[in-house]
Short mmCIF file of C-alpha atoms and ligand atoms in Angstrom, two decimals:
data_model
loop_
_atom_site.label_atom_id
_atom_site.label_comp_id
_atom_site.label_asym_id
_atom_site.label_seq_id
_atom_site.Cartn_x
_atom_site.Cartn_y
_atom_site.Cartn_z
CA UNK A 1 0.00 0.00 0.00
CA UNK A 2 1.15 3.51 -0.80
CA UNK A 3 0.45 5.68 2.23
CA UNK A 4 -0.22 9.42 2.01
CA UNK A 5 2.17 11.07 4.45
CA UNK A 6 1.11 14.67 3.78
CA UNK A 7 -1.86 16.43 2.18
CA UNK A 8 -2.13 20.18 1.53
CA UNK A 9 -4.71 22.28 -0.32
CA UNK A 10 -2.74 24.48 -2.76
CA UNK A 11 -5.62 26.24 -4.52
CA UNK A 12 -9.34 25.59 -5.06
CA UNK A 13 -9.60 21.91 -6.13
CA UNK A 14 -5.83 21.41 -6.29
CA UNK A 15 -4.16 19.20 -3.66
CA UNK A 16 -0.53 18.34 -3.01
CA UNK A 17 0.18 14.91 -1.53
CA UNK A 18 3.38 13.18 -0.45
CA UNK A 19 3.05 9.44 -0.98
CA UNK A 20 5.34 6.76 0.45
CA UNK A 21 6.78 5.01 -2.61
CA UNK A 22 10.53 4.54 -1.96
CA UNK A 23 11.38 2.67 -5.17
CA UNK A 24 9.77 5.35 -7.33
CA UNK A 25 11.44 8.12 -5.29
CA UNK A 26 14.83 6.50 -5.90
CA UNK A 27 14.40 6.09 -9.66
CA UNK A 28 12.42 9.24 -10.58
CA UNK A 29 13.80 11.88 -12.93
CA UNK A 30 12.33 15.25 -13.96
CA UNK A 31 9.64 14.94 -16.63
CA UNK A 32 8.41 11.49 -15.59
CA UNK A 33 5.01 10.51 -14.29
CA UNK A 34 3.36 7.78 -12.27
CA UNK A 35 -0.01 6.06 -12.40
CA UNK A 36 -2.28 5.89 -9.37
CA UNK A 37 -5.09 3.42 -8.81
CA UNK A 38 -7.29 4.12 -5.81
CA UNK A 39 -9.09 0.76 -5.60
CA UNK A 40 -9.42 -2.61 -7.42
CA UNK A 41 -11.88 -1.35 -10.02
CA UNK A 42 -10.37 2.12 -10.22
CA UNK A 43 -9.06 3.79 -13.40
CA UNK A 44 -5.33 4.25 -13.79
CA UNK A 45 -4.73 7.98 -13.43
CA UNK A 46 -1.47 9.47 -14.76
CA UNK A 47 0.04 12.22 -12.60
CA UNK A 48 3.38 13.93 -12.91
CA UNK A 49 6.01 13.23 -10.27
CA UNK A 50 6.28 16.77 -8.91
CA UNK A 51 9.05 16.08 -6.44
CA UNK A 52 10.80 13.14 -4.81
CA UNK A 53 12.63 12.65 -1.53
CA UNK A 54 14.94 9.64 -1.56
CA UNK A 55 15.71 9.85 2.20
CA UNK A 56 12.05 9.85 3.19
CA UNK A 57 11.06 7.52 0.34
CA UNK A 58 8.26 9.81 -0.79
CA UNK A 59 7.05 11.22 -4.09
CA UNK A 60 4.95 14.37 -4.38
CA UNK A 61 1.87 14.55 -6.60
CA UNK A 62 -0.35 17.56 -7.26
CA UNK A 63 -3.86 16.71 -8.39
CA UNK A 64 -6.66 18.87 -9.73
CA UNK A 65 -10.16 17.46 -9.37
CA UNK A 66 -11.71 17.32 -12.84
CA UNK A 67 -13.70 14.07 -12.75
CA UNK A 68 -14.55 10.90 -10.86
CA UNK A 69 -11.05 9.47 -10.38
CA UNK A 70 -9.25 12.69 -9.51
CA UNK A 71 -12.05 13.35 -6.99
CA UNK A 72 -11.40 9.94 -5.42
CA UNK A 73 -7.68 10.68 -5.22
CA UNK A 74 -8.25 14.08 -3.61
CA UNK A 75 -10.78 12.65 -1.13
CA UNK A 76 -7.98 10.60 0.44
CA UNK A 77 -6.51 12.01 3.64
CA UNK A 78 -3.15 11.86 5.39
CA UNK A 79 -2.69 8.30 6.67
CA UNK A 80 -4.90 6.78 3.92
CA UNK A 81 -3.28 4.77 1.14
CA UNK A 82 -3.63 4.18 -2.60
CA UNK A 83 -3.95 0.60 -3.85
CA UNK A 84 -1.31 0.99 -6.59
CA UNK A 85 1.25 3.56 -7.57
CA UNK A 86 3.30 2.56 -10.62
CA UNK A 87 6.29 4.46 -11.92
CA UNK A 88 8.40 6.23 -12.83
CA UNK A 89 6.91 6.11 -16.33
CA UNK A 90 7.70 7.98 -19.54
CA UNK A 91 10.98 9.41 -20.68
CA UNK A 92 12.83 11.92 -18.51
CA UNK A 93 13.19 15.50 -19.75
CA UNK A 94 15.69 15.86 -22.58
CA UNK A 95 17.95 18.20 -20.57
CA UNK A 96 18.74 15.45 -18.04
CA UNK A 97 20.98 13.90 -20.74
CA UNK A 98 22.73 17.18 -21.67
CA UNK A 99 26.15 18.18 -20.39
CA UNK A 100 26.33 20.86 -17.74
CA UNK A 101 28.31 23.13 -20.08
CA UNK A 102 25.58 22.84 -22.72
CA UNK A 103 22.86 23.58 -20.19
CA UNK A 104 24.70 26.55 -18.71
CA UNK A 105 25.19 28.03 -22.16
CA UNK A 106 21.42 28.09 -22.79
CA UNK A 107 18.77 30.60 -21.78
CA UNK A 108 15.77 28.54 -20.73
CA UNK A 109 12.24 29.74 -20.05
CA UNK A 110 9.50 27.60 -18.49
CA UNK A 111 5.86 28.47 -19.11
CA UNK A 112 3.48 26.92 -16.57
CA UNK A 113 -0.30 27.04 -16.80
CA UNK A 114 -2.56 26.23 -13.83
CA UNK A 115 -1.85 22.80 -12.37
CA UNK A 116 0.94 22.54 -15.01
CA UNK A 117 3.04 24.55 -12.55
CA UNK A 118 3.46 21.34 -10.56
CA UNK A 119 5.28 19.41 -13.33
CA UNK A 120 7.41 22.48 -14.06
CA UNK A 121 8.65 22.65 -10.45
CA UNK A 122 10.85 19.47 -10.39
CA UNK A 123 12.47 20.50 -13.67
CA UNK A 124 13.35 23.98 -12.42
CA UNK A 125 14.54 22.47 -9.12
CA UNK A 126 16.77 19.92 -10.87
CA UNK A 127 18.32 22.65 -13.05
CA UNK A 128 18.79 24.92 -10.02
CA UNK A 129 20.61 22.07 -8.23
CA UNK A 130 22.98 21.83 -11.23
CA UNK A 131 23.62 25.59 -11.03
CA UNK A 132 21.49 26.44 -14.09
CA UNK A 133 19.33 29.55 -13.69
CA UNK A 134 16.04 29.70 -15.58
CA UNK A 135 13.08 32.06 -15.92
CA UNK A 136 9.50 30.95 -15.29
CA UNK A 137 6.12 32.35 -16.33
CA UNK A 138 3.20 31.10 -14.23
CA UNK A 139 -0.32 31.70 -15.50
CA UNK A 140 -3.74 31.05 -13.95
CA UNK A 141 -7.30 32.37 -13.89
CA UNK A 142 -6.73 34.49 -10.79
CA UNK A 143 -4.41 34.98 -7.81
CA UNK A 144 -6.03 32.20 -5.79
CA UNK A 145 -5.35 29.69 -8.59
CA UNK A 146 -1.61 30.43 -8.75
CA UNK A 147 0.25 27.53 -7.12
CA UNK A 148 3.85 27.02 -5.92
CA UNK A 149 4.72 30.70 -6.48
CA UNK A 150 6.87 30.94 -3.34
CA UNK A 151 8.62 27.61 -3.92
CA UNK A 152 9.32 28.53 -7.56
CA UNK A 153 10.59 32.00 -6.64
CA UNK A 154 13.14 30.38 -4.32
CA UNK A 155 14.77 28.41 -7.16
CA UNK A 156 14.12 30.35 -10.41
CA UNK A 157 16.03 33.42 -11.57
CA UNK A 158 12.86 35.35 -12.42
CA UNK A 159 9.22 34.39 -11.94
CA UNK A 160 6.63 36.31 -13.98
CA UNK A 161 2.94 35.94 -13.15
CA UNK A 162 -0.01 36.34 -15.51
CA UNK A 163 -3.64 36.14 -14.40
CA UNK A 164 -6.72 36.36 -16.61
CA UNK A 165 -8.35 38.89 -14.26
CA UNK A 166 -5.19 40.83 -13.34
CA UNK A 167 -5.50 39.96 -9.62
CA UNK A 168 -1.75 39.14 -9.60
CA UNK A 169 1.02 40.08 -12.03
CA UNK A 170 0.23 40.95 -15.63
CA UNK A 171 -3.42 40.95 -16.67
CA UNK A 172 -3.56 38.56 -19.59
CA UNK A 173 -2.33 35.22 -20.82
CA UNK A 174 1.10 33.63 -20.47
CA UNK A 175 1.65 34.42 -24.15
CA UNK A 176 1.14 38.14 -23.36
CA UNK A 177 4.07 37.97 -20.92
CA UNK A 178 6.14 35.77 -23.26
CA UNK A 179 5.78 38.22 -26.15
CA UNK A 180 6.50 41.18 -23.87
CA UNK A 181 9.70 39.57 -22.53
CA UNK A 182 10.98 38.94 -26.05
CA UNK A 183 9.75 42.11 -27.76
CA UNK A 184 10.19 44.72 -25.02
CA UNK A 185 12.41 43.34 -22.26
CA UNK A 186 15.33 42.23 -24.41
CA UNK A 187 15.06 38.57 -23.42
CA UNK A 188 16.46 36.03 -25.88
CA UNK A 189 15.64 32.44 -25.03
CA UNK A 190 17.15 29.34 -26.63
CA UNK A 191 14.56 26.90 -25.27
CA UNK A 192 11.00 27.26 -23.98
CA UNK A 193 9.37 24.45 -21.99
CA UNK A 194 5.58 24.80 -21.78
CA UNK A 195 3.39 22.67 -19.50
CA UNK A 196 -0.29 23.30 -18.92
CA UNK A 197 -3.63 23.01 -20.68
CA UNK A 198 -3.34 21.75 -24.26
CA UNK A 199 -4.69 25.04 -25.63
CA UNK A 200 -2.02 27.00 -23.76
CA UNK A 201 0.75 24.75 -25.08
CA UNK A 202 -0.60 25.20 -28.60
CA UNK A 203 -0.48 29.01 -28.40
CA UNK A 204 2.90 29.10 -26.66
CA UNK A 205 4.26 26.90 -29.47
CA UNK A 206 2.72 29.16 -32.14
CA UNK A 207 4.29 32.21 -30.45
CA UNK A 208 7.77 30.68 -30.12
CA UNK A 209 7.65 29.45 -33.72
CA UNK A 210 7.55 33.09 -34.87
CA UNK A 211 10.80 33.69 -32.99
CA UNK A 212 12.30 30.33 -33.97
CA UNK A 213 12.76 29.22 -30.34
CA UNK A 214 12.94 25.49 -29.71
CA UNK A 215 9.90 24.49 -27.65
CA UNK A 216 9.20 21.40 -25.56
CA UNK A 217 5.68 20.58 -24.37
CA UNK A 218 4.50 17.90 -21.92
CA UNK A 219 1.27 16.33 -23.12
CA UNK A 220 -1.52 15.35 -20.72
CA UNK A 221 -3.39 13.09 -23.12
CA UNK A 222 -5.93 10.56 -21.95
CA UNK A 223 -4.31 7.27 -20.98
CA UNK A 224 -5.65 3.78 -20.31
CA UNK A 225 -2.85 1.26 -19.72
CA UNK A 226 0.16 3.60 -19.65
CA UNK A 227 2.39 0.91 -21.18
CA UNK A 228 2.20 1.54 -24.93
CA UNK A 229 -0.33 -1.26 -25.55
CA UNK A 230 -3.77 0.36 -25.95
CA UNK A 231 -3.09 3.39 -28.15
CA UNK A 232 -5.36 5.73 -26.14
CA UNK A 233 -2.58 8.29 -25.72
CA UNK A 234 -1.46 8.42 -29.35
CA UNK A 235 -0.49 11.76 -30.79
CA UNK A 236 0.73 12.99 -34.17
CA UNK A 237 4.17 14.57 -33.95
CA UNK A 238 5.34 15.70 -37.39
CA UNK A 239 5.01 12.67 -39.66
CA UNK A 240 5.05 10.22 -36.76
CA UNK A 241 2.32 8.70 -34.61
CA UNK A 242 3.74 8.45 -31.09
CA UNK A 243 2.44 7.26 -27.72
CA UNK A 244 2.58 9.80 -24.92
CA UNK A 245 3.06 7.13 -22.23
CA UNK A 246 6.20 5.56 -23.68
CA UNK A 247 7.55 8.06 -26.25
CA UNK A 248 6.69 11.14 -24.15
CA UNK A 249 5.22 12.85 -22.30
CA UNK A 250 7.55 15.55 -23.70
CA UNK A 251 7.55 16.36 -27.41
CA UNK A 252 8.64 19.08 -29.82
CA UNK A 253 5.85 21.67 -29.52
CA UNK A 254 6.37 22.85 -33.10
CA UNK A 255 5.58 19.36 -34.42
CA UNK A 256 2.64 18.31 -32.22
CA UNK A 257 -0.77 18.30 -33.90
CA UNK A 258 -2.57 20.07 -31.03
CA UNK A 259 -5.95 20.30 -32.76
CA UNK A 260 -6.08 16.53 -33.15
CA UNK A 261 -4.77 16.03 -29.58
CA UNK A 262 -7.51 18.31 -28.21
CA UNK A 263 -10.18 16.49 -30.21
CA UNK A 264 -8.96 13.19 -28.78
CA UNK A 265 -9.00 14.63 -25.23
CA UNK A 266 -12.73 15.29 -25.41
CA UNK A 267 -13.79 12.40 -27.63
CA UNK A 268 -14.72 10.17 -24.69
CA UNK A 269 -17.42 12.65 -23.73
CA UNK A 270 -19.70 11.47 -26.57
CA UNK A 271 -21.73 8.26 -26.29
CA UNK A 272 -19.58 6.77 -29.06
CA UNK A 273 -16.46 7.84 -27.21
CA UNK A 274 -17.65 6.25 -23.95
CA UNK A 275 -18.15 2.98 -25.86
CA UNK A 276 -14.64 3.22 -27.29
CA UNK A 277 -13.10 3.90 -23.89
CA UNK A 278 -14.98 0.91 -22.42
CA UNK A 279 -13.61 -1.30 -25.21
CA UNK A 280 -10.07 -0.04 -24.63
CA UNK A 281 -10.37 -0.69 -20.90
CA UNK A 282 -11.77 -4.18 -21.47
CA UNK A 283 -9.00 -5.13 -23.88
CA UNK A 284 -6.50 -3.68 -21.39
CA UNK A 285 -7.99 -5.73 -18.52
CA UNK A 286 -7.94 -8.93 -20.57
CA UNK A 287 -4.25 -8.41 -21.40
CA UNK A 288 -2.09 -10.88 -19.44
CA UNK A 289 1.05 -8.77 -19.72
CA UNK A 290 2.77 -7.54 -16.58
CA UNK A 291 1.89 -3.94 -15.69
C1 FAD B 301 1.57 12.34 -18.38
C2 FAD B 301 0.41 13.00 -17.67
C3 FAD B 301 0.64 13.73 -16.53
C4 FAD B 301 -0.42 14.33 -15.84
N1 FAD B 301 -0.14 15.02 -14.70
C5 FAD B 301 -1.14 15.55 -13.99
C6 FAD B 301 -0.86 16.19 -12.75
O1 FAD B 301 0.29 16.27 -12.29
N2 FAD B 301 -1.92 16.70 -12.06
C7 FAD B 301 -3.22 16.61 -12.53
O2 FAD B 301 -4.13 17.09 -11.84
N3 FAD B 301 -3.50 16.02 -13.70
C8 FAD B 301 -2.50 15.47 -14.43
N4 FAD B 301 -2.79 14.82 -15.60
C9 FAD B 301 -4.20 14.77 -16.05
C10 FAD B 301 -4.98 13.71 -15.25
O3 FAD B 301 -4.45 12.42 -15.50
C11 FAD B 301 -6.47 13.75 -15.67
O4 FAD B 301 -7.01 14.97 -15.21
C12 FAD B 301 -7.26 12.60 -15.07
O5 FAD B 301 -6.91 11.40 -15.72
C13 FAD B 301 -8.76 12.83 -15.22
O6 FAD B 301 -9.44 11.71 -14.66
P1 FAD B 301 -10.89 11.84 -14.01
O7 FAD B 301 -11.49 10.47 -13.95
O8 FAD B 301 -10.83 12.59 -12.74
O9 FAD B 301 -11.66 12.74 -15.03
P2 FAD B 301 -12.58 12.25 -16.25
O10 FAD B 301 -13.92 11.89 -15.72
O11 FAD B 301 -11.83 11.22 -17.05
O12 FAD B 301 -12.65 13.62 -17.04
C14 FAD B 301 -13.28 14.76 -16.46
C15 FAD B 301 -13.06 15.96 -17.33
O13 FAD B 301 -11.65 16.26 -17.45
C16 FAD B 301 -11.24 16.19 -18.81
N5 FAD B 301 -9.98 15.45 -18.83
C17 FAD B 301 -9.79 14.12 -18.61
N6 FAD B 301 -8.51 13.79 -18.75
C18 FAD B 301 -7.87 14.93 -19.06
C19 FAD B 301 -6.53 15.23 -19.35
N7 FAD B 301 -5.59 14.29 -19.40
N8 FAD B 301 -6.23 16.52 -19.60
C20 FAD B 301 -7.18 17.48 -19.59
N9 FAD B 301 -8.46 17.25 -19.35
C21 FAD B 301 -8.80 16.00 -19.10
C22 FAD B 301 -12.31 15.42 -19.54
O14 FAD B 301 -12.44 15.84 -20.88
C23 FAD B 301 -13.54 15.77 -18.74
O15 FAD B 301 -14.07 16.99 -19.14
C24 FAD B 301 -1.76 14.22 -16.32
C25 FAD B 301 -2.00 13.49 -17.48
C26 FAD B 301 -0.93 12.88 -18.15
C27 FAD B 301 -1.18 12.06 -19.37
S1 FES B 302 -1.93 4.77 -22.49
FE1 FES B 302 -0.33 4.94 -23.90
S2 FES B 302 -0.66 3.26 -25.22
FE2 FES B 302 -2.17 3.01 -23.71
#
């Protein structure tokens, strides 16, 4: 059993939890995710590993309640446990493989939207620990929906905030701040990493394309098995069809077909889509492979 050792409310409907999972904590790298199952018949829910503490054997997850399973996860309290936590899954962020000299020579900007701030945090922290300073833009609907601002400010060179209603930082979208930094503040970035709602990642990628800035996005597609078997998480990247769970979750933002990815994200809402999801789950459950 995977016990919850800490639970904190970060913003309306967004909870941070530390979960005892020593093997995952030991193996985790920035950019990877895990899959939580609350009970025997529960869905497998992918969540980014937002932090890990090898000494305490814990991993940190940040969950936003959007539906049945995320509600079940967030209803758990300190001392409760999840049935299964599997991970680390997916490929680590590309920069983990780069040399320190290469990393230090680059100007990197992270763009975090809403709960996407949580997956950005371990990446910024890892880079900070290697002595690499990065800038971060955090965007949300309003001040109360901005998460991890203090923690991020402690490790990033500059943190810029954008809120839709102007209750904190710049009034506008993250792309408003991004364009302002490049056009008016003399910032020249070599790499932008954008993590947040699919629509945000699409528009960040369109903006950076104009300036020819390499852009990495982390896709939060629907997933069923999380092992590359069912195809639920497939995404078109340039000419290739890739699986987010095993080939990602990070991809070149200039190559991702976001419109198709967004259509796939909502397709299970229709009656036809529900039928398809049921079929995918059934074929996943009948699979005898080890998960
Ligand atoms: C690699 C990866 C990492 C993720 N990391 C996190 C994380 O750190 N924190 C977090 O809160 N969530 C994260 N997600 C998204 C999370 O897995 C989904 O929100 C969750 O599966 C929804 O399940 P549900 O049963 O609660 O909602 P459902 O009942 O399945 O859906 C409820 C509503 O949410 C929408 N929805 C469902 N899945 C997604 C999705 N993947 N993205 C956007 N909208 C969706 C549906 O269209 C529907 O409107 C991640 C997803 C992936 C693939
Ligand atoms: S969730 Fe990726 S292939 Fe099934």
